[in-house]
Short mmCIF file of C-alpha atoms in Angstrom, two decimals:
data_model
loop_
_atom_site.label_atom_id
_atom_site.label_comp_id
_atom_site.label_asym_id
_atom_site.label_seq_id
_atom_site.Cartn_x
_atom_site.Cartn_y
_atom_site.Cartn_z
CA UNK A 16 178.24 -16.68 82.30
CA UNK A 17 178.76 -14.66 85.22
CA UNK A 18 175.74 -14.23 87.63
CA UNK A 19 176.04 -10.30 87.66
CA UNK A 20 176.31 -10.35 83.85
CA UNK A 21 174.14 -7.66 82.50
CA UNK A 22 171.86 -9.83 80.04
CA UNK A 23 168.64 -9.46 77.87
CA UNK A 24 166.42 -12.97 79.52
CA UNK A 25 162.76 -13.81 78.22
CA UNK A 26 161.61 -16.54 76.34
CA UNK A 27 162.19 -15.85 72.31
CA UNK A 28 161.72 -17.39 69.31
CA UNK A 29 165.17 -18.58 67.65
CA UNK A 30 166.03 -21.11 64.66
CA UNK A 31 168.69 -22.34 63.13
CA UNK A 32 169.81 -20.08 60.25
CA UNK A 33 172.37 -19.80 56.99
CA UNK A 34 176.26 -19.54 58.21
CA UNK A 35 177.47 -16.98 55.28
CA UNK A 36 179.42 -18.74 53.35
CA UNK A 37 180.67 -15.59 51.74
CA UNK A 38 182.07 -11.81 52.66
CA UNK A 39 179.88 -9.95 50.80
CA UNK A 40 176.75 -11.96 52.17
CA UNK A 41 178.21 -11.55 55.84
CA UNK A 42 178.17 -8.04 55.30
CA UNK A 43 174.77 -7.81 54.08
CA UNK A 44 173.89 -9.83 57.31
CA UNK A 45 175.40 -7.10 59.15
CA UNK A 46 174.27 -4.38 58.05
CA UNK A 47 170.64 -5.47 57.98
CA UNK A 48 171.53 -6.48 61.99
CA UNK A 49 172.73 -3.62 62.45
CA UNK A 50 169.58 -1.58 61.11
CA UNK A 51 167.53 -3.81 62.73
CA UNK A 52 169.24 -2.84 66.21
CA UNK A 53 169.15 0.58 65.60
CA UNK A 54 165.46 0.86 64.85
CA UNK A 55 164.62 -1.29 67.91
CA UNK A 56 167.28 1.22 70.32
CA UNK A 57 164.97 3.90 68.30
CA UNK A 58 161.67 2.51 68.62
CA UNK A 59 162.65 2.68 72.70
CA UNK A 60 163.49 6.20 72.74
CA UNK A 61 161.11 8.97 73.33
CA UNK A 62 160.85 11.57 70.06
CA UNK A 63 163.17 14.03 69.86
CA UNK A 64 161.40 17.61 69.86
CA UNK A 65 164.16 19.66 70.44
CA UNK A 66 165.25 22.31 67.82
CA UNK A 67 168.73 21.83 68.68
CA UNK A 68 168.85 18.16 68.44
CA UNK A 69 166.62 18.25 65.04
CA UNK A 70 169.65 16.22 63.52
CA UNK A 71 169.16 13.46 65.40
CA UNK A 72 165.17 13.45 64.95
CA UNK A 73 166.47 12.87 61.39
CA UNK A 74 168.62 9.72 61.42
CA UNK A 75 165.96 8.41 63.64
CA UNK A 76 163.23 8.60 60.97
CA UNK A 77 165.61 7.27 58.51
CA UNK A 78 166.20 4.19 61.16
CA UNK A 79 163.08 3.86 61.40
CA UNK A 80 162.76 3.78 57.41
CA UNK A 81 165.54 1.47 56.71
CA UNK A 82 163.47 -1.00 59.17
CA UNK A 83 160.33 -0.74 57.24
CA UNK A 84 162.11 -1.73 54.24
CA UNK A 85 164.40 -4.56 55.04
CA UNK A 86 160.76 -5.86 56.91
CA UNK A 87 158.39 -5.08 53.67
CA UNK A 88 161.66 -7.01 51.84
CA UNK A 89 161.56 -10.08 54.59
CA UNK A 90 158.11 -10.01 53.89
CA UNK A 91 158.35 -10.40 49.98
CA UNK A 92 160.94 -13.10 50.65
CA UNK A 93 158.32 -15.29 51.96
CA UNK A 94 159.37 -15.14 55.35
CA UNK A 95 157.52 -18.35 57.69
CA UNK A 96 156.35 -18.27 60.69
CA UNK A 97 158.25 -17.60 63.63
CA UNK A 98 159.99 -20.25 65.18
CA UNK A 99 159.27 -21.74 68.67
CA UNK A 100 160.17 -19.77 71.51
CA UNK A 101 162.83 -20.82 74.38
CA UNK A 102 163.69 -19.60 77.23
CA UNK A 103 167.11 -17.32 76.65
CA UNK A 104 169.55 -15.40 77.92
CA UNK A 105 171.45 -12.93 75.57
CA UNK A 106 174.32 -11.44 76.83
CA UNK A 107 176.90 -9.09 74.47
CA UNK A 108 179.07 -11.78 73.08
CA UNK A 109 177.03 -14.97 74.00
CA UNK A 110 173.13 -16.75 73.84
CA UNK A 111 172.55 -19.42 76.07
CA UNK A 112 168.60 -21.48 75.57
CA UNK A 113 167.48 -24.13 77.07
CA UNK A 114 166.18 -26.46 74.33
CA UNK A 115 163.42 -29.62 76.06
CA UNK A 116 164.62 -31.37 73.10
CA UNK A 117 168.69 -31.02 71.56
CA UNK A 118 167.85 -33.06 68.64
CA UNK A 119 166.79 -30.06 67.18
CA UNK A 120 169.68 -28.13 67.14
CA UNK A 121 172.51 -31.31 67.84
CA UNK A 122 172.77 -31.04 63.91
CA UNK A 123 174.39 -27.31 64.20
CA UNK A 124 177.80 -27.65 62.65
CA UNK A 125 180.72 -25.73 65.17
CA UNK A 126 180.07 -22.24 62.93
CA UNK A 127 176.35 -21.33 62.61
CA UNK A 128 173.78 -18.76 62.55
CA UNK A 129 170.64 -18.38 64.86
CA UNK A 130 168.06 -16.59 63.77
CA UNK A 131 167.14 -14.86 67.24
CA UNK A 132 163.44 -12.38 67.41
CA UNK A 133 163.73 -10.01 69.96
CA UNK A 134 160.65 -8.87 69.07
CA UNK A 135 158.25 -11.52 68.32
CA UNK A 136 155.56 -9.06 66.23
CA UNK A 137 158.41 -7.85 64.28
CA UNK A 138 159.03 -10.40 61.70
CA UNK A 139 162.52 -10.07 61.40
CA UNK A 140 165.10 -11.67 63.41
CA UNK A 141 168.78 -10.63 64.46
CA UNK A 142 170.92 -13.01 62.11
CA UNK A 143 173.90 -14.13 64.74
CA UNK A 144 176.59 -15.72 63.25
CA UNK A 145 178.84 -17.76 65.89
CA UNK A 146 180.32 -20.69 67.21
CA UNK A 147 178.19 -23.37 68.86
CA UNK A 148 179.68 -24.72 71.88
CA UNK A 149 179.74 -28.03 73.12
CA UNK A 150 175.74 -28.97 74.16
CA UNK A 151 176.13 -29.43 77.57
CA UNK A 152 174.13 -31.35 80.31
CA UNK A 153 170.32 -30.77 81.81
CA UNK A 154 169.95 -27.21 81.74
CA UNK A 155 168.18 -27.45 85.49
CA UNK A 156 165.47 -24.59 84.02
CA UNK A 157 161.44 -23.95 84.80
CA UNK A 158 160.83 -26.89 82.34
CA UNK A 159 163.15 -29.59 84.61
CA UNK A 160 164.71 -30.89 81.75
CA UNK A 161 166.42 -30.58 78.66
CA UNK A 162 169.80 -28.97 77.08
CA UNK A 163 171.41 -25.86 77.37
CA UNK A 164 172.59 -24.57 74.28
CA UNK A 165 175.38 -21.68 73.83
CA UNK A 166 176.38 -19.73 70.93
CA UNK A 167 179.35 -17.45 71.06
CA UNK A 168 178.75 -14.39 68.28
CA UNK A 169 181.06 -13.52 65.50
CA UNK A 170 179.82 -9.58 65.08
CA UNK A 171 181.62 -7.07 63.84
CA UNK A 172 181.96 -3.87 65.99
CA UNK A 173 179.15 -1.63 65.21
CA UNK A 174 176.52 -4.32 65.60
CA UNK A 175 178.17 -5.28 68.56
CA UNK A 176 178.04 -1.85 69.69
CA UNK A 177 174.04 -1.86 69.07
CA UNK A 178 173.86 -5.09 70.66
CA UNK A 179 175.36 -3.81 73.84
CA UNK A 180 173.40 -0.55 74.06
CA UNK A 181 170.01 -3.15 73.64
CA UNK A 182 171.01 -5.17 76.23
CA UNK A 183 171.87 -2.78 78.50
CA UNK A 184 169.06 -0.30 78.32
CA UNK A 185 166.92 -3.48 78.87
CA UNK A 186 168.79 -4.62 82.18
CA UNK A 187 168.18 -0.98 83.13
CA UNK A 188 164.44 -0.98 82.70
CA UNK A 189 164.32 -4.61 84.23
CA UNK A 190 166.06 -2.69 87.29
CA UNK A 191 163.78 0.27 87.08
CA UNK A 192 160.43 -1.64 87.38
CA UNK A 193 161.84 -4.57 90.48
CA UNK A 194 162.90 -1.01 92.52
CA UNK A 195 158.92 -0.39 91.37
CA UNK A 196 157.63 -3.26 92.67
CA UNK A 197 159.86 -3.48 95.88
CA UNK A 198 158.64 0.24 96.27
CA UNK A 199 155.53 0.82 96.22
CA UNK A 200 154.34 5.06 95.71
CA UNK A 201 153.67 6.96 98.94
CA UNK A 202 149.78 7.65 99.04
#
């Protein structure tokens, strides 16, 4: 990954999910990622008041709808607790963590599925399907030791699309408040 990569870092929770074995279950997986994006790219957006753009006021409540009911159904599915948190980096095809202890995801055959929470409160995590890449050495982080870990997605285009416009309006607000702190407002 390329230093001036525009990426989503923070430490989040992430486990080991189900690889779809099927089409019709990867497509469920989709769509309910792609929901999920949308309502969180909605949830970061100010209300739309405008008369003219009433239309899009619209799909945002039913974004916002679709999110309450895939949640109230990941909450009748008896959904745990979320899983430890790790210091990531998601970038628009890739997520790299640093893991103090690889056992824990060494068993990952090549093609899996990480359960990723973007929002911790929000008890549903983005389901990426991908390719696990070869564990490689120390991963040199804060915690001075351990494994990076690297997952290349398998998405299909209009979650990828969502996933892009997340990760980018994040970079741009993680730009927006260091020119804030560098700058401090004329008294």
């Amino acid at each position: 990954m390329t230093e001036h990569a525009v990426v989503l870092q923070g430490h989040l929770p992430l486990a080991l999910g189900e690889w779809p074995n099927d089409a019709g279950t990867r497509n469920t997986l989709m769509a309910d990622n792609l929901a999920l994006l949308r309502a969180l790219l909605v949830m970061d957006e100010h209300i739309v008041t405008n008369d003219e753009e009433g239309h899009e006021g619209l799909s945002n409540l039913e974004t916002k709808v679709d999110l309450l009911l895939l949640l109230v159904s990941a909450g009748v599915k008896g959904l745990g607790p979320t899983p430890p948190s790790y210091p990531c980096i998601l970038g628009s095809e890739d997520l790299y963590w640093d893991c103090p202890d690889p056992v824990l995801f060494a068993g990952a055959d090549n093609e899996t599925c990480i359960a990723l929470f973007l929002r911790p409160r929000i008890a549903m995590p983005l389901l990426l399907p991908g390719s696990m890449q070869p564990l490689s050495g120390p991963s040199g982080g804060a915690s001075g030791g351990g494994t990076r870990c690297h997952l290349h997605f398998h998405l299909d285009s209009r979650v990828q699309e969502s996933l892009d416009r997340l990760i980018f309006r994040h970079h741009r607000r993680a730009v927006a408040r260091s020119k804030d702190q560098h700058h401090p407002p004329d008294v």
